[in-house]
JSON list of N, CA and C in Angstrom, two decimals:
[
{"chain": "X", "resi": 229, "resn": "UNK", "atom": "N", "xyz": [-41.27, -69.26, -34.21]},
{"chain": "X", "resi": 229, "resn": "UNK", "atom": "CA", "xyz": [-41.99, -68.26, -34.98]},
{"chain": "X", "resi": 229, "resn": "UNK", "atom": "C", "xyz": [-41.40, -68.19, -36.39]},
{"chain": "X", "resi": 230, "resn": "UNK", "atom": "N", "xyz": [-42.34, -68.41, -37.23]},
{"chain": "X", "resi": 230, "resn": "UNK", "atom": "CA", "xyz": [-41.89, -68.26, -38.71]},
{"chain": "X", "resi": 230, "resn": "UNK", "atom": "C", "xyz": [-41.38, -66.49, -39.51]},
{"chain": "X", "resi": 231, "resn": "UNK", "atom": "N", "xyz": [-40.46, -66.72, -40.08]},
{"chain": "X", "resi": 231, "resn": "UNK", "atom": "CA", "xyz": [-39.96, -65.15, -40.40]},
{"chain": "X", "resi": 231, "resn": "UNK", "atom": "C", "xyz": [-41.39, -64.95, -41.41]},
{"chain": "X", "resi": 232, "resn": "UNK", "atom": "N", "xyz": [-41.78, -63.56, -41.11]},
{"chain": "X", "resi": 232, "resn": "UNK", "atom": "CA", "xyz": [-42.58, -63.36, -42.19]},
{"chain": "X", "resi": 232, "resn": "UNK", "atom": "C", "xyz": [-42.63, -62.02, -42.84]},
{"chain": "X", "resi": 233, "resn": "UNK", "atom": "N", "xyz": [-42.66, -61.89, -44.20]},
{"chain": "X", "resi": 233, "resn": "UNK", "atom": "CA", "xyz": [-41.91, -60.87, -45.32]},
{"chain": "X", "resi": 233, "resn": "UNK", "atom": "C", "xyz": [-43.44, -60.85, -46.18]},
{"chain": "X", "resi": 234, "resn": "UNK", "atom": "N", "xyz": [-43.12, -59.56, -46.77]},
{"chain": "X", "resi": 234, "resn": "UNK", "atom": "CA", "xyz": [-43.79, -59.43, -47.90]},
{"chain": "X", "resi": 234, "resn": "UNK", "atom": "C", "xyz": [-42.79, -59.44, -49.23]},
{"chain": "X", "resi": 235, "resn": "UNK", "atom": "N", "xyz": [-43.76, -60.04, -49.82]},
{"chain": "X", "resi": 235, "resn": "UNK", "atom": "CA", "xyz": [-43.13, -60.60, -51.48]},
{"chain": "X", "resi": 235, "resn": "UNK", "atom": "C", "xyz": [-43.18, -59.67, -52.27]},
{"chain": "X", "resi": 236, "resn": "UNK", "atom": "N", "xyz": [-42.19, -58.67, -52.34]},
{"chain": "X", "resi": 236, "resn": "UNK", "atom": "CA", "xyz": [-42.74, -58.20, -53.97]},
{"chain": "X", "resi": 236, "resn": "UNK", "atom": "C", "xyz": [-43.00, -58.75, -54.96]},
{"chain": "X", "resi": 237, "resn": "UNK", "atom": "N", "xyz": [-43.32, -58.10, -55.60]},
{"chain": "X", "resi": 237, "resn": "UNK", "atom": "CA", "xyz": [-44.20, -58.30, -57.64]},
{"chain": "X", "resi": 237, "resn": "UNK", "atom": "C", "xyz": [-43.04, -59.32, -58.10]},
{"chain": "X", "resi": 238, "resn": "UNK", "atom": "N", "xyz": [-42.66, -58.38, -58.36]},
{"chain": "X", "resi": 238, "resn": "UNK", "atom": "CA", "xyz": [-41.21, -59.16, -59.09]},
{"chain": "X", "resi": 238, "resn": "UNK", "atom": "C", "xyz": [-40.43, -60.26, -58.73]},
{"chain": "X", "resi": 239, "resn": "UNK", "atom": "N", "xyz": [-40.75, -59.81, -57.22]},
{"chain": "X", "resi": 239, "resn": "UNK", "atom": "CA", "xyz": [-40.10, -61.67, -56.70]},
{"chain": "X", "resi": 239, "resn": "UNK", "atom": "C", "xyz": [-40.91, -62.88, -57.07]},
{"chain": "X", "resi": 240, "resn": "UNK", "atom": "N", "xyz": [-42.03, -62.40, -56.92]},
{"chain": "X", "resi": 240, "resn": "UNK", "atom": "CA", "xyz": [-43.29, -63.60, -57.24]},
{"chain": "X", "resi": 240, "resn": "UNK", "atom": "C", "xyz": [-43.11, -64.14, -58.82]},
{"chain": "X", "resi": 241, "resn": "UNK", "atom": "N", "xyz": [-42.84, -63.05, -59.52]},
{"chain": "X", "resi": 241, "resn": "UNK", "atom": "CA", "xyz": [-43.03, -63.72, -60.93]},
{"chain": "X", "resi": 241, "resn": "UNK", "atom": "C", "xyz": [-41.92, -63.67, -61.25]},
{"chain": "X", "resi": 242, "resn": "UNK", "atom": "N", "xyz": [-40.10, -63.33, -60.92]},
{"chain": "X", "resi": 242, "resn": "UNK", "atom": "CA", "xyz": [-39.63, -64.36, -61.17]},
{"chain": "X", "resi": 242, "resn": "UNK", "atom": "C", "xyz": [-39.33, -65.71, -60.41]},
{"chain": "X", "resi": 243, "resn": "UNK", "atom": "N", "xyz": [-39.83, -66.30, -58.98]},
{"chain": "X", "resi": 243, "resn": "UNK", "atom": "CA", "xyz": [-39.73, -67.63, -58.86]},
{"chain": "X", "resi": 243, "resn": "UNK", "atom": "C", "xyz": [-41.06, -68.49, -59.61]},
{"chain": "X", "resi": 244, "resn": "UNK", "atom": "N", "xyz": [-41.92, -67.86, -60.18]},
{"chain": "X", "resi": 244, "resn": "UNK", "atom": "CA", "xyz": [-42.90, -68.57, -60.87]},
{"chain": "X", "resi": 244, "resn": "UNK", "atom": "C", "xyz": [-42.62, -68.73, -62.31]},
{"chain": "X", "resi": 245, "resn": "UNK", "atom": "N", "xyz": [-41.80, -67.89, -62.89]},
{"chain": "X", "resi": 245, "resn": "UNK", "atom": "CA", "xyz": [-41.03, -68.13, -64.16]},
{"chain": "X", "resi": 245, "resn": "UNK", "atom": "C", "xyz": [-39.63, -69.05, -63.86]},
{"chain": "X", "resi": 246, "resn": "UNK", "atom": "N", "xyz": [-38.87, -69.08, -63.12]},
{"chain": "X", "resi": 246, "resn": "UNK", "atom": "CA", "xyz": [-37.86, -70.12, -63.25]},
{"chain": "X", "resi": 246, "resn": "UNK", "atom": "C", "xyz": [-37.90, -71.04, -61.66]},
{"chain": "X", "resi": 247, "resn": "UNK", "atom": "N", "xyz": [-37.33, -71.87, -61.72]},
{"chain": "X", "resi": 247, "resn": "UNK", "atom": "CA", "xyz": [-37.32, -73.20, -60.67]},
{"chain": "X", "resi": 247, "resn": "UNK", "atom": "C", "xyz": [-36.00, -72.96, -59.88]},
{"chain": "X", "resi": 248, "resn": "UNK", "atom": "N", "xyz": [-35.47, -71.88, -61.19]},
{"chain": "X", "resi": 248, "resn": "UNK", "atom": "CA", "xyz": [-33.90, -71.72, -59.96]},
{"chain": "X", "resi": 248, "resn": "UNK", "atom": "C", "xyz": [-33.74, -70.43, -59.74]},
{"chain": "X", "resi": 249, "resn": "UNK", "atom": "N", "xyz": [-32.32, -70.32, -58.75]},
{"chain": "X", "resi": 249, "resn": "UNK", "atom": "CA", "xyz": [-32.38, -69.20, -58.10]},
{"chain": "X", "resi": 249, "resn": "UNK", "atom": "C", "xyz": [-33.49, -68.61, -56.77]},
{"chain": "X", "resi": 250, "resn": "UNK", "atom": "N", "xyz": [-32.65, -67.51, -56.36]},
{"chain": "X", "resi": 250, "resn": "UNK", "atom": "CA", "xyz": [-32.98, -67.37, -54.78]},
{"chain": "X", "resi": 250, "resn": "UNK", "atom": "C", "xyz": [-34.75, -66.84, -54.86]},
{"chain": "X", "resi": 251, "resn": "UNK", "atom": "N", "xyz": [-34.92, -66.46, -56.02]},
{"chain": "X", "resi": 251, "resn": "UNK", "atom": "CA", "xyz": [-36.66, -65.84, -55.77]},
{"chain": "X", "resi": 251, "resn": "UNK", "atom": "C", "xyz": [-37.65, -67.40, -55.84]},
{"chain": "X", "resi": 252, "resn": "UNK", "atom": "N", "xyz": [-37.12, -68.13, -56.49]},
{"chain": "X", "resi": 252, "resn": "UNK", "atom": "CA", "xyz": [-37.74, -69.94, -56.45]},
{"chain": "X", "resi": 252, "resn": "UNK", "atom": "C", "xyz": [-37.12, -70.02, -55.17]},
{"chain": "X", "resi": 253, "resn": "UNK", "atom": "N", "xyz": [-36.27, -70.29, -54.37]},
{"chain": "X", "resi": 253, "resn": "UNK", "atom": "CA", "xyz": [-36.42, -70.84, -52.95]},
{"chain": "X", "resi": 253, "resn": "UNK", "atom": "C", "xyz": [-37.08, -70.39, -52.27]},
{"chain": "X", "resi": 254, "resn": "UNK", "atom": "N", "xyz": [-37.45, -69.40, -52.29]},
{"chain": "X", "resi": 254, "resn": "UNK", "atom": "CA", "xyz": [-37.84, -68.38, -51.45]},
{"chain": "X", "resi": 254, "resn": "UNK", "atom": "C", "xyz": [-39.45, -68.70, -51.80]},
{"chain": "X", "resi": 255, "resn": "UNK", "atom": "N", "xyz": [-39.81, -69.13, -52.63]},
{"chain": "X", "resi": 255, "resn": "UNK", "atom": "CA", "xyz": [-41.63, -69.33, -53.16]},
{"chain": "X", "resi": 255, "resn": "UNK", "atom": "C", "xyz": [-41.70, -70.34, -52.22]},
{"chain": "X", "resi": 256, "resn": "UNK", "atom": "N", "xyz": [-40.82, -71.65, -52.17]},
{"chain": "X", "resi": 256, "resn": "UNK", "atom": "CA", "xyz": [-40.31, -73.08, -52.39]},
{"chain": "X", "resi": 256, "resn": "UNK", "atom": "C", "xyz": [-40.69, -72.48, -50.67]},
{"chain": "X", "resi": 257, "resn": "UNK", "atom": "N", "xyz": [-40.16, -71.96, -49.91]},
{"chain": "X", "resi": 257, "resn": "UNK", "atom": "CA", "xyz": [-39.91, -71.63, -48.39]},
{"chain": "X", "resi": 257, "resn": "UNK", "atom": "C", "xyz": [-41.35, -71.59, -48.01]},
{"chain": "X", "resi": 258, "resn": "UNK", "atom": "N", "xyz": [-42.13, -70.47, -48.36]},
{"chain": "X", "resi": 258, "resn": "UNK", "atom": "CA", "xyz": [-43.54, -69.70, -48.63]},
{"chain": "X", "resi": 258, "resn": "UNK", "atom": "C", "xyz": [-44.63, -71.20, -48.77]},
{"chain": "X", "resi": 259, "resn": "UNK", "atom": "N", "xyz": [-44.43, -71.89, -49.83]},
{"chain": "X", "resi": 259, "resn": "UNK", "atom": "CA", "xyz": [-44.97, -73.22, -50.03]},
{"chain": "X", "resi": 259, "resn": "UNK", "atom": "C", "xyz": [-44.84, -74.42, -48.54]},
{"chain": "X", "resi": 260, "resn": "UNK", "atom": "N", "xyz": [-43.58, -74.34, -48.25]},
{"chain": "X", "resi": 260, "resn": "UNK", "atom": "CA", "xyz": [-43.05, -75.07, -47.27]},
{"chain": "X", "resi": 260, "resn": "UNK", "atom": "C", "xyz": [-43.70, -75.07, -45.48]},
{"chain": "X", "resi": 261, "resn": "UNK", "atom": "N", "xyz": [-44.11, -73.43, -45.49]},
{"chain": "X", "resi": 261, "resn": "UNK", "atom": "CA", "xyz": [-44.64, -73.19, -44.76]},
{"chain": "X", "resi": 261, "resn": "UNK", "atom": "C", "xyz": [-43.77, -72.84, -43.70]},
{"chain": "X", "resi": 262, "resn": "UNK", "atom": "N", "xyz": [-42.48, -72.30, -43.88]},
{"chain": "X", "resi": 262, "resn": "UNK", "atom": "CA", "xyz": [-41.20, -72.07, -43.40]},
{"chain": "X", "resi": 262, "resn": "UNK", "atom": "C", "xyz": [-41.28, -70.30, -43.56]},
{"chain": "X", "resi": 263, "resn": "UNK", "atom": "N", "xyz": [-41.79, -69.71, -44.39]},
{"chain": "X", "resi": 263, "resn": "UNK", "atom": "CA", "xyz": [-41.89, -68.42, -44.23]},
{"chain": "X", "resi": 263, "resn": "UNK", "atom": "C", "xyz": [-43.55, -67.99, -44.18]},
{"chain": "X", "resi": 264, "resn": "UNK", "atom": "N", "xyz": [-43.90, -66.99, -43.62]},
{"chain": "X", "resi": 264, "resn": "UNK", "atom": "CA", "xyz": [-45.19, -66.18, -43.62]},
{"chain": "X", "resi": 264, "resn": "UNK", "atom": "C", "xyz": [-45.32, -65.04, -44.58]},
{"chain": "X", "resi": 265, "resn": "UNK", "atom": "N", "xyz": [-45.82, -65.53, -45.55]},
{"chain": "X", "resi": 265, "resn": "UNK", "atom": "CA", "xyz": [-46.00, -64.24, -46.50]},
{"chain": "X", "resi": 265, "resn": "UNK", "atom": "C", "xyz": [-47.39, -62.91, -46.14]},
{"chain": "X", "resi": 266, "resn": "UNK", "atom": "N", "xyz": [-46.96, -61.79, -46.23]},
{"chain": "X", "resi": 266, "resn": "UNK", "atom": "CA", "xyz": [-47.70, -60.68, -45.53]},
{"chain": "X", "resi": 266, "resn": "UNK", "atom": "C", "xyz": [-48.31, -60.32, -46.86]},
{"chain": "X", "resi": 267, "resn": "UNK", "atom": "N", "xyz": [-49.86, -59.96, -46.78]},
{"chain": "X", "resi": 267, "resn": "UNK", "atom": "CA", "xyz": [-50.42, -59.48, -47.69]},
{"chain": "X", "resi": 267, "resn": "UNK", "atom": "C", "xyz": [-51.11, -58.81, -47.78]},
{"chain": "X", "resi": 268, "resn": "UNK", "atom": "N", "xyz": [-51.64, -57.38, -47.87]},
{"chain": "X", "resi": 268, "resn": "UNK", "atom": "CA", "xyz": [-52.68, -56.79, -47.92]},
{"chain": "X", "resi": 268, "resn": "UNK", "atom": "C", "xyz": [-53.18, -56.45, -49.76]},
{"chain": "X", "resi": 269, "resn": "UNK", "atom": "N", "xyz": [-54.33, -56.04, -49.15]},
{"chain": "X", "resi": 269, "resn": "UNK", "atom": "CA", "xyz": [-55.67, -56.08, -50.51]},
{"chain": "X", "resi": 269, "resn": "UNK", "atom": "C", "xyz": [-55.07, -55.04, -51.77]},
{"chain": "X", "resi": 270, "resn": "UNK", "atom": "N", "xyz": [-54.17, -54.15, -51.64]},
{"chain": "X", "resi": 270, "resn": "UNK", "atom": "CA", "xyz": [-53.13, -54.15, -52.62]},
{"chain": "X", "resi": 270, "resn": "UNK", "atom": "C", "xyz": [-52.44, -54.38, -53.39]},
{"chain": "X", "resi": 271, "resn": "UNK", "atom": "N", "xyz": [-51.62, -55.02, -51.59]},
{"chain": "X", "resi": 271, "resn": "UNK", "atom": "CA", "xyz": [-50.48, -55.76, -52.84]},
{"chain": "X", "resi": 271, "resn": "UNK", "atom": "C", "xyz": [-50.96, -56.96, -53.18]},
{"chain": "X", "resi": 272, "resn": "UNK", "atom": "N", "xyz": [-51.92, -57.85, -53.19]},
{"chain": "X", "resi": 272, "resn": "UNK", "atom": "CA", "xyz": [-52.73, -58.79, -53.91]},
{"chain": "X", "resi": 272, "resn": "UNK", "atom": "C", "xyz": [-53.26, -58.32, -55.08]},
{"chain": "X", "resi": 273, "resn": "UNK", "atom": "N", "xyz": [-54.33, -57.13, -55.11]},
{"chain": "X", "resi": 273, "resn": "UNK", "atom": "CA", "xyz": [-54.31, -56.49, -56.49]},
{"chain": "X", "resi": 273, "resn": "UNK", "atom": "C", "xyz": [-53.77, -56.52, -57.60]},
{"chain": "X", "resi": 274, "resn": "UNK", "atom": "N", "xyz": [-52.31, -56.03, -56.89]},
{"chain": "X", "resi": 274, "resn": "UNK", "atom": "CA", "xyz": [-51.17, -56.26, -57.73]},
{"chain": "X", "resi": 274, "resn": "UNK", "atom": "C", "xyz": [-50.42, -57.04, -58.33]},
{"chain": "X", "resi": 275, "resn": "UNK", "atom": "N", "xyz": [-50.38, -58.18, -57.63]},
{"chain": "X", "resi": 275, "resn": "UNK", "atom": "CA", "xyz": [-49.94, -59.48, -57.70]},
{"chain": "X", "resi": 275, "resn": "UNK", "atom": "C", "xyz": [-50.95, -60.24, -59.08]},
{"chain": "X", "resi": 276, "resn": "UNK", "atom": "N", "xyz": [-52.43, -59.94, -58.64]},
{"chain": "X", "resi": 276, "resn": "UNK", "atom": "CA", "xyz": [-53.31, -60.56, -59.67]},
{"chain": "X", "resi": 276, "resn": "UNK", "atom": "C", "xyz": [-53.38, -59.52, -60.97]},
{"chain": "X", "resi": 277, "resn": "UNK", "atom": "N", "xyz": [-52.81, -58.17, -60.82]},
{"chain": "X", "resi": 277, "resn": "UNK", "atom": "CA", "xyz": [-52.85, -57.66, -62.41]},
{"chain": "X", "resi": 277, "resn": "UNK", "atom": "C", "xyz": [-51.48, -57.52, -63.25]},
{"chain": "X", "resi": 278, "resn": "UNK", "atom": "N", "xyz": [-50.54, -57.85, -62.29]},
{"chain": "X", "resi": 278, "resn": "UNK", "atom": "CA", "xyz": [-49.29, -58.37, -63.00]},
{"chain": "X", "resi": 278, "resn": "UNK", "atom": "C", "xyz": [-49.43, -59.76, -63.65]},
{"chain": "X", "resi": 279, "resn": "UNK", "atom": "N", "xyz": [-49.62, -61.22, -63.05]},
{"chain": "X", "resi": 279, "resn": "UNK", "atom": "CA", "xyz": [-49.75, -62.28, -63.35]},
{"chain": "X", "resi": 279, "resn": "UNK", "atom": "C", "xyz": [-50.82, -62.10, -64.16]},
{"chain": "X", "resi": 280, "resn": "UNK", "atom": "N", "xyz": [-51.74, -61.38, -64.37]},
{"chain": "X", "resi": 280, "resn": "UNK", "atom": "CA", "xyz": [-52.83, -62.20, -65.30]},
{"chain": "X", "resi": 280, "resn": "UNK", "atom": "C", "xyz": [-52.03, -61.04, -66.83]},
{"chain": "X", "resi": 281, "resn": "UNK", "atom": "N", "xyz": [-50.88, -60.88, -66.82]},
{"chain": "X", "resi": 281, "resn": "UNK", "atom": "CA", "xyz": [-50.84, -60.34, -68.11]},
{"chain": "X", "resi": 281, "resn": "UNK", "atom": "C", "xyz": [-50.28, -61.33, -68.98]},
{"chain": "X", "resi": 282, "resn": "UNK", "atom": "N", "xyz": [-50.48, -61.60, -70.40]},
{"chain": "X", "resi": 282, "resn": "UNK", "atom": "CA", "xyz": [-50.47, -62.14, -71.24]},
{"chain": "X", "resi": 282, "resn": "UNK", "atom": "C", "xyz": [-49.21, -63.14, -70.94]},
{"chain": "X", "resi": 283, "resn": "UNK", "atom": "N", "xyz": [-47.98, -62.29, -71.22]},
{"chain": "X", "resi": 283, "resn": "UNK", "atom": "CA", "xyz": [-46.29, -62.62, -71.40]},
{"chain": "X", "resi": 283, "resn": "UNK", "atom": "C", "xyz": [-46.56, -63.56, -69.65]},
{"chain": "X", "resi": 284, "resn": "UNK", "atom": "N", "xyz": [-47.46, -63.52, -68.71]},
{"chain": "X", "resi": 284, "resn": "UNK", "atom": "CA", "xyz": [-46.34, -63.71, -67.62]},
{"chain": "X", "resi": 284, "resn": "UNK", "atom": "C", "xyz": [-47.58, -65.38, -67.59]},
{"chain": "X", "resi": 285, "resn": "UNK", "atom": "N", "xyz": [-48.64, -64.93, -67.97]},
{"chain": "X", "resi": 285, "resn": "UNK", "atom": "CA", "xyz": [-49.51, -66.99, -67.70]},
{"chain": "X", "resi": 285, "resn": "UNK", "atom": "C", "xyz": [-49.23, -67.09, -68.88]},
{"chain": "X", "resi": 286, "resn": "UNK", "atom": "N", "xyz": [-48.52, -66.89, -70.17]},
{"chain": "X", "resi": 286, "resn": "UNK", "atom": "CA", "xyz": [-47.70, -67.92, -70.59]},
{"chain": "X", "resi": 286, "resn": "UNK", "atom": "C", "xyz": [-46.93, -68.89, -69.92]},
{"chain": "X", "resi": 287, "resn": "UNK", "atom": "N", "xyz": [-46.03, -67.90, -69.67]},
{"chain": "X", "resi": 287, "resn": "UNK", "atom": "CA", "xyz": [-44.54, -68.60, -69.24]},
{"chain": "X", "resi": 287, "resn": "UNK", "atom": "C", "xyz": [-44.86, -68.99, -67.58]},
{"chain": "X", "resi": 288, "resn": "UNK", "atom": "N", "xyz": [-45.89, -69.48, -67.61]},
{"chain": "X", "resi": 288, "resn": "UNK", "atom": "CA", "xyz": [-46.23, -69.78, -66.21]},
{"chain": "X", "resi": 288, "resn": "UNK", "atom": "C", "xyz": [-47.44, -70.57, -66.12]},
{"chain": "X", "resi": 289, "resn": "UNK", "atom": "N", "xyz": [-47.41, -70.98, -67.16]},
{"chain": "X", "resi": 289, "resn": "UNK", "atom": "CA", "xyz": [-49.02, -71.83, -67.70]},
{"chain": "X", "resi": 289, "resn": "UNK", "atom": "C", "xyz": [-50.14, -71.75, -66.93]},
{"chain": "X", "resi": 290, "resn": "UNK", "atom": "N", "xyz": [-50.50, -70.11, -66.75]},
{"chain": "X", "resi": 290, "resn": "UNK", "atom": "CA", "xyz": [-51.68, -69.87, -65.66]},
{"chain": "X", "resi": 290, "resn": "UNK", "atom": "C", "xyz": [-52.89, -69.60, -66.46]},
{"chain": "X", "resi": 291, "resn": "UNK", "atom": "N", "xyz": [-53.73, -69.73, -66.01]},
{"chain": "X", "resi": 291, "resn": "UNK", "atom": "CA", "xyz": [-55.15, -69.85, -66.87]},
{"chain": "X", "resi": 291, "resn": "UNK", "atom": "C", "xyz": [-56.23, -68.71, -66.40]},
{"chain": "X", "resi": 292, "resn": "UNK", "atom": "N", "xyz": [-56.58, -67.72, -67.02]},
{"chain": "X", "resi": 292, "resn": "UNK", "atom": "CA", "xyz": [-57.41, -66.56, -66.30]},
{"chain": "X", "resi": 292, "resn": "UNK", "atom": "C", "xyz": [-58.79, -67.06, -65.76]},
{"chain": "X", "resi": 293, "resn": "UNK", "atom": "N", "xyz": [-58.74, -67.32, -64.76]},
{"chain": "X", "resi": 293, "resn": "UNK", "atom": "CA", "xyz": [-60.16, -67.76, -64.25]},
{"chain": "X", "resi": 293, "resn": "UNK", "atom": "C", "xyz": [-61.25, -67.00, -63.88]}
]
């Protein structure tokens, strides 16, 4: 059984801003399919009105679709 966590905000955008450190392994895990990330229609909300702000798809070369 895979451990499965919810991601905060902040964890998400900093392993999507840097490649190192424990909030990037932890994406890297999530990707891997080694952890289960928990999500409800919230904290997705949230997730998509933090990332779509200016400063953060810069530094994360995300594109508002």
């Amino acid at each position: 059984m895979r451990v499965r966590v919810v991601v905060d905000t902040s964890l998400l955008v900093a392993g999507l801003r840097s490649q190192l450190g424990a909030s990037s392994s932890l994406l890297t895990a999530v990707a891997g399919r080694r952890i289960k990330p928990l999500v409800t229609t919230a904290v997705f909300l949230e997730y998509e009105a933090v990332l779509l702000r200016p400063e953060h798809r810069l530094a994360t070369n995300m594109s508002e679709a």
